[in-house]
């Protein structure tokens, strides 16, 4: 057969194959037949069809001649250097005598494959390259001609069309898979119906109707809803009409009905006309709305509590300090005049001052409880003791308890737990309030709540027990599910125990609800014990200040009454200066001689004089860093906490008593003297040529 006849035969084969490709055959098979026809046309040993994208080359089809043994290693049958060159240039390529090619002959893939000749052409999808078709021969006696390259270019044009169709189909399948995944994950029930039957229902639909997928699919569309109370929705389904929102009643598998809100939209599903319904339970929606409104109110209340608590604690600090000071000074005055243990006629005055001090303590406890629950974040997990959040929670929940409810606390845990106090408080308040509400139905005339805790190994156990009516057995398996409640709607939304369950689970613990041994309800918490000891503010001994020298103290606070009170209670033992502005404090610290031994700085919620002073010391006067003591009337913000936690001294929470205030000042002064003595010893030993040993070395 001469060359002209061979060309005509090749064109005939290619024409027949092209007609076959356009007949609508399956895409994967069409690509495989394309590369096989190309191999026959070019008499090649290997033919590969690649797609080209940002992820690189991907083999879509290949064909091997009978001269090549298929070992299953597809990556070894072609030269990546040639394919990449065509992808980069966008031009077809014909190379014979590859081993002697000045550039490609040195490519590792060509040397390893022993290639004789190769042709390669790009496949275009619009202006972009969608793929590459490649053919090669290994036989020494064979080589490609320009005519073979022309045939390959025609095949590449056909391959571009097929690849375009294949890529579009794959994108549609991926999009459909993603859409199905989103639909299945939706919390709303999604149902597709035709006039005759149910075509699709997601998992939420199966749960809402209480049916298996098979039973749900076998249900008639009209039987899904109560016909008398769902007329608008059923008419829209029958007429294939869009409805934005319609109230209906779903008929569940057990015959019960459920109030739902539904929307309808005509669609085409699997090539047939249908209606898509999106359904949500009205009861759940109303509960969610109520909970959101409640959370909004809590956010506002939390912000107000933080602000009001701060504003109360500041004046309460100097009220508390001045009452302490007055009692102390009056006691000293009476002792100096020989009235110790005798009637002086001032007993009523002492009683009034002590009563006022007790009232201030009660106010401090209430404000502290409010502030502990006003934090909008859960807080960091730290080693927290149970006592303080338990007592604060009980104070917060007392208003929900009747006057007859007796509360017994038996907290025997010997270790803290790895939870924030805010988390513990949220759990304890919910459990106290639940018990209080249950006791309203208590037939016993002596309602009680008992709280017990103990440690066992690495766990701390806490139990809440009451003598109320308990929890019905049918409710127990669902007790931690959201919106499950035995209370009236006005008393709760059924989220309290769900929140407790989530908080405890997030911390690695567990919570159980059951019947108590003496009737009523028993809630048992299993909380992880802290493996490391907590950081405690050091205890101050009553005579701490008597063992240190008289020091110099600078009080930085914007409240004139506060600085006056602190000066009054400290000046007996120390020399005290005050500053109510940041510039005044900076001038005092910069010019003091001798320097101050202690700097007390008030830290407010939104910055202020004290925080500016702390930041100024850090940048410009680091020698004072070890002498700073922060005072705060509120739970300060996280951004401020990151800075203040670096201070070596414990911070003072307002209002504070005189013993703690004076003891803290005395301890900071003593620590400064120890540092000075150690520095002097180092300097002395350095001058004498001796080395200073570490403590404990001999």
mmCIF file with all atom_site columns, N, CA, C and O in Angstrom, residues 183-203:
data_model
loop_
_atom_site.group_PDB
_atom_site.id
_atom_site.type_symbol
_atom_site.label_atom_id
_atom_site.label_alt_id
_atom_site.label_comp_id
_atom_site.label_asym_id
_atom_site.label_entity_id
_atom_site.label_seq_id
_atom_site.pdbx_PDB_ins_code
_atom_site.Cartn_x
_atom_site.Cartn_y
_atom_site.Cartn_z
_atom_site.occupancy
_atom_site.B_iso_or_equiv
_atom_site.pdbx_formal_charge
_atom_site.auth_seq_id
_atom_site.auth_comp_id
_atom_site.auth_asym_id
_atom_site.auth_atom_id
_atom_site.pdbx_PDB_model_num
ATOM 1  N N  . UNK A 1 183 ? -27.707 18.506 52.284 1.00 0.00 ? 183 UNK A N  1
ATOM 2  C CA . UNK A 1 183 ? -29.113 18.207 52.552 1.00 0.00 ? 183 UNK A CA 1
ATOM 3  C C  . UNK A 1 183 ? -29.238 17.198 53.691 1.00 0.00 ? 183 UNK A C  1
ATOM 4  O O  . UNK A 1 183 ? -30.072 17.337 54.590 1.00 0.00 ? 183 UNK A O  1
ATOM 5  N N  . UNK A 1 184 ? -28.379 16.161 53.678 1.00 0.00 ? 184 UNK A N  1
ATOM 6  C CA . UNK A 1 184 ? -28.454 15.143 54.719 1.00 0.00 ? 184 UNK A CA 1
ATOM 7  C C  . UNK A 1 184 ? -28.062 15.705 56.081 1.00 0.00 ? 184 UNK A C  1
ATOM 8  O O  . UNK A 1 184 ? -28.555 15.261 57.111 1.00 0.00 ? 184 UNK A O  1
ATOM 9  N N  . UNK A 1 185 ? -27.154 16.681 56.098 1.00 0.00 ? 185 UNK A N  1
ATOM 10 C CA . UNK A 1 185 ? -26.701 17.264 57.360 1.00 0.00 ? 185 UNK A CA 1
ATOM 11 C C  . UNK A 1 185 ? -27.646 18.334 57.884 1.00 0.00 ? 185 UNK A C  1
ATOM 12 O O  . UNK A 1 185 ? -27.507 18.781 59.021 1.00 0.00 ? 185 UNK A O  1
ATOM 13 N N  . UNK A 1 186 ? -28.588 18.759 57.078 1.00 0.00 ? 186 UNK A N  1
ATOM 14 C CA . UNK A 1 186 ? -29.487 19.845 57.473 1.00 0.00 ? 186 UNK A CA 1
ATOM 15 C C  . UNK A 1 186 ? -30.327 19.442 58.680 1.00 0.00 ? 186 UNK A C  1
ATOM 16 O O  . UNK A 1 186 ? -30.799 18.300 58.784 1.00 0.00 ? 186 UNK A O  1
ATOM 17 N N  . UNK A 1 187 ? -30.513 20.395 59.605 1.00 0.00 ? 187 UNK A N  1
ATOM 18 C CA . UNK A 1 187 ? -31.365 20.144 60.760 1.00 0.00 ? 187 UNK A CA 1
ATOM 19 C C  . UNK A 1 187 ? -32.838 20.232 60.398 1.00 0.00 ? 187 UNK A C  1
ATOM 20 O O  . UNK A 1 187 ? -33.693 19.722 61.121 1.00 0.00 ? 187 UNK A O  1
ATOM 21 N N  . UNK A 1 188 ? -33.146 20.889 59.278 1.00 0.00 ? 188 UNK A N  1
ATOM 22 C CA . UNK A 1 188 ? -34.526 20.959 58.811 1.00 0.00 ? 188 UNK A CA 1
ATOM 23 C C  . UNK A 1 188 ? -34.857 19.715 57.996 1.00 0.00 ? 188 UNK A C  1
ATOM 24 O O  . UNK A 1 188 ? -33.998 19.174 57.292 1.00 0.00 ? 188 UNK A O  1
ATOM 25 N N  . UNK A 1 189 ? -36.077 19.270 58.105 1.00 0.00 ? 189 UNK A N  1
ATOM 26 C CA . UNK A 1 189 ? -36.525 18.138 57.293 1.00 0.00 ? 189 UNK A CA 1
ATOM 27 C C  . UNK A 1 189 ? -36.728 18.606 55.854 1.00 0.00 ? 189 UNK A C  1
ATOM 28 O O  . UNK A 1 189 ? -37.398 19.612 55.608 1.00 0.00 ? 189 UNK A O  1
ATOM 29 N N  . UNK A 1 190 ? -36.113 17.902 54.894 1.00 0.00 ? 190 UNK A N  1
ATOM 30 C CA . UNK A 1 190 ? -36.241 18.224 53.472 1.00 0.00 ? 190 UNK A CA 1
ATOM 31 C C  . UNK A 1 190 ? -36.868 17.019 52.780 1.00 0.00 ? 190 UNK A C  1
ATOM 32 O O  . UNK A 1 190 ? -36.341 15.903 52.849 1.00 0.00 ? 190 UNK A O  1
ATOM 33 N N  . UNK A 1 191 ? -37.987 17.250 52.115 1.00 0.00 ? 191 UNK A N  1
ATOM 34 C CA . UNK A 1 191 ? -38.752 16.177 51.475 1.00 0.00 ? 191 UNK A CA 1
ATOM 35 C C  . UNK A 1 191 ? -39.060 16.595 50.045 1.00 0.00 ? 191 UNK A C  1
ATOM 36 O O  . UNK A 1 191 ? -39.410 17.753 49.795 1.00 0.00 ? 191 UNK A O  1
ATOM 37 N N  . UNK A 1 192 ? -38.899 15.659 49.102 1.00 0.00 ? 192 UNK A N  1
ATOM 38 C CA . UNK A 1 192 ? -39.271 15.883 47.707 1.00 0.00 ? 192 UNK A CA 1
ATOM 39 C C  . UNK A 1 192 ? -40.399 14.907 47.363 1.00 0.00 ? 192 UNK A C  1
ATOM 40 O O  . UNK A 1 192 ? -40.251 13.692 47.580 1.00 0.00 ? 192 UNK A O  1
ATOM 41 N N  . UNK A 1 193 ? -41.507 15.424 46.841 1.00 0.00 ? 193 UNK A N  1
ATOM 42 C CA . UNK A 1 193 ? -42.668 14.582 46.548 1.00 0.00 ? 193 UNK A CA 1
ATOM 43 C C  . UNK A 1 193 ? -43.149 14.850 45.131 1.00 0.00 ? 193 UNK A C  1
ATOM 44 O O  . UNK A 1 193 ? -43.024 15.964 44.605 1.00 0.00 ? 193 UNK A O  1
ATOM 45 N N  . UNK A 1 194 ? -43.670 13.803 44.536 1.00 0.00 ? 194 UNK A N  1
ATOM 46 C CA . UNK A 1 194 ? -44.429 13.937 43.288 1.00 0.00 ? 194 UNK A CA 1
ATOM 47 C C  . UNK A 1 194 ? -45.898 13.733 43.657 1.00 0.00 ? 194 UNK A C  1
ATOM 48 O O  . UNK A 1 194 ? -46.214 13.392 44.801 1.00 0.00 ? 194 UNK A O  1
ATOM 49 N N  . UNK A 1 195 ? -46.822 13.924 42.723 1.00 0.00 ? 195 UNK A N  1
ATOM 50 C CA . UNK A 1 195 ? -48.232 13.708 43.092 1.00 0.00 ? 195 UNK A CA 1
ATOM 51 C C  . UNK A 1 195 ? -48.516 12.287 43.568 1.00 0.00 ? 195 UNK A C  1
ATOM 52 O O  . UNK A 1 195 ? -49.446 12.067 44.350 1.00 0.00 ? 195 UNK A O  1
ATOM 53 N N  . UNK A 1 196 ? -47.700 11.322 43.115 1.00 0.00 ? 196 UNK A N  1
ATOM 54 C CA . UNK A 1 196 ? -47.999 9.931  43.426 1.00 0.00 ? 196 UNK A CA 1
ATOM 55 C C  . UNK A 1 196 ? -47.252 9.404  44.650 1.00 0.00 ? 196 UNK A C  1
ATOM 56 O O  . UNK A 1 196 ? -47.803 8.619  45.422 1.00 0.00 ? 196 UNK A O  1
ATOM 57 N N  . UNK A 1 197 ? -45.987 9.837  44.849 1.00 0.00 ? 197 UNK A N  1
ATOM 58 C CA . UNK A 1 197 ? -45.210 9.208  45.914 1.00 0.00 ? 197 UNK A CA 1
ATOM 59 C C  . UNK A 1 197 ? -44.124 10.146 46.430 1.00 0.00 ? 197 UNK A C  1
ATOM 60 O O  . UNK A 1 197 ? -43.851 11.193 45.838 1.00 0.00 ? 197 UNK A O  1
ATOM 61 N N  . UNK A 1 198 ? -43.492 9.712  47.527 1.00 0.00 ? 198 UNK A N  1
ATOM 62 C CA . UNK A 1 198 ? -42.364 10.442 48.112 1.00 0.00 ? 198 UNK A CA 1
ATOM 63 C C  . UNK A 1 198 ? -41.102 10.047 47.355 1.00 0.00 ? 198 UNK A C  1
ATOM 64 O O  . UNK A 1 198 ? -40.777 8.861  47.236 1.00 0.00 ? 198 UNK A O  1
ATOM 65 N N  . UNK A 1 199 ? -40.389 11.037 46.806 1.00 0.00 ? 199 UNK A N  1
ATOM 66 C CA . UNK A 1 199 ? -39.188 10.762 46.027 1.00 0.00 ? 199 UNK A CA 1
ATOM 67 C C  . UNK A 1 199 ? -37.921 10.808 46.869 1.00 0.00 ? 199 UNK A C  1
ATOM 68 O O  . UNK A 1 199 ? -36.945 10.103 46.571 1.00 0.00 ? 199 UNK A O  1
ATOM 69 N N  . UNK A 1 200 ? -37.920 11.626 47.922 1.00 0.00 ? 200 UNK A N  1
ATOM 70 C CA . UNK A 1 200 ? -36.705 11.769 48.737 1.00 0.00 ? 200 UNK A CA 1
ATOM 71 C C  . UNK A 1 200 ? -37.068 12.348 50.095 1.00 0.00 ? 200 UNK A C  1
ATOM 72 O O  . UNK A 1 200 ? -37.988 13.155 50.224 1.00 0.00 ? 200 UNK A O  1
ATOM 73 N N  . UNK A 1 201 ? -36.323 11.918 51.120 1.00 0.00 ? 201 UNK A N  1
ATOM 74 C CA . UNK A 1 201 ? -36.429 12.497 52.456 1.00 0.00 ? 201 UNK A CA 1
ATOM 75 C C  . UNK A 1 201 ? -35.085 12.376 53.149 1.00 0.00 ? 201 UNK A C  1
ATOM 76 O O  . UNK A 1 201 ? -34.447 11.315 53.096 1.00 0.00 ? 201 UNK A O  1
ATOM 77 N N  . UNK A 1 202 ? -34.611 13.450 53.767 1.00 0.00 ? 202 UNK A N  1
ATOM 78 C CA . UNK A 1 202 ? -33.314 13.378 54.447 1.00 0.00 ? 202 UNK A CA 1
ATOM 79 C C  . UNK A 1 202 ? -33.472 12.783 55.847 1.00 0.00 ? 202 UNK A C  1
ATOM 80 O O  . UNK A 1 202 ? -34.572 12.440 56.283 1.00 0.00 ? 202 UNK A O  1
ATOM 81 N N  . UNK A 1 203 ? -32.340 12.683 56.567 1.00 0.00 ? 203 UNK A N  1
ATOM 82 C CA . UNK A 1 203 ? -32.374 12.045 57.884 1.00 0.00 ? 203 UNK A CA 1
ATOM 83 C C  . UNK A 1 203 ? -33.285 12.813 58.847 1.00 0.00 ? 203 UNK A C  1
ATOM 84 O O  . UNK A 1 203 ? -33.978 12.213 59.677 1.00 0.00 ? 203 UNK A O  1
#
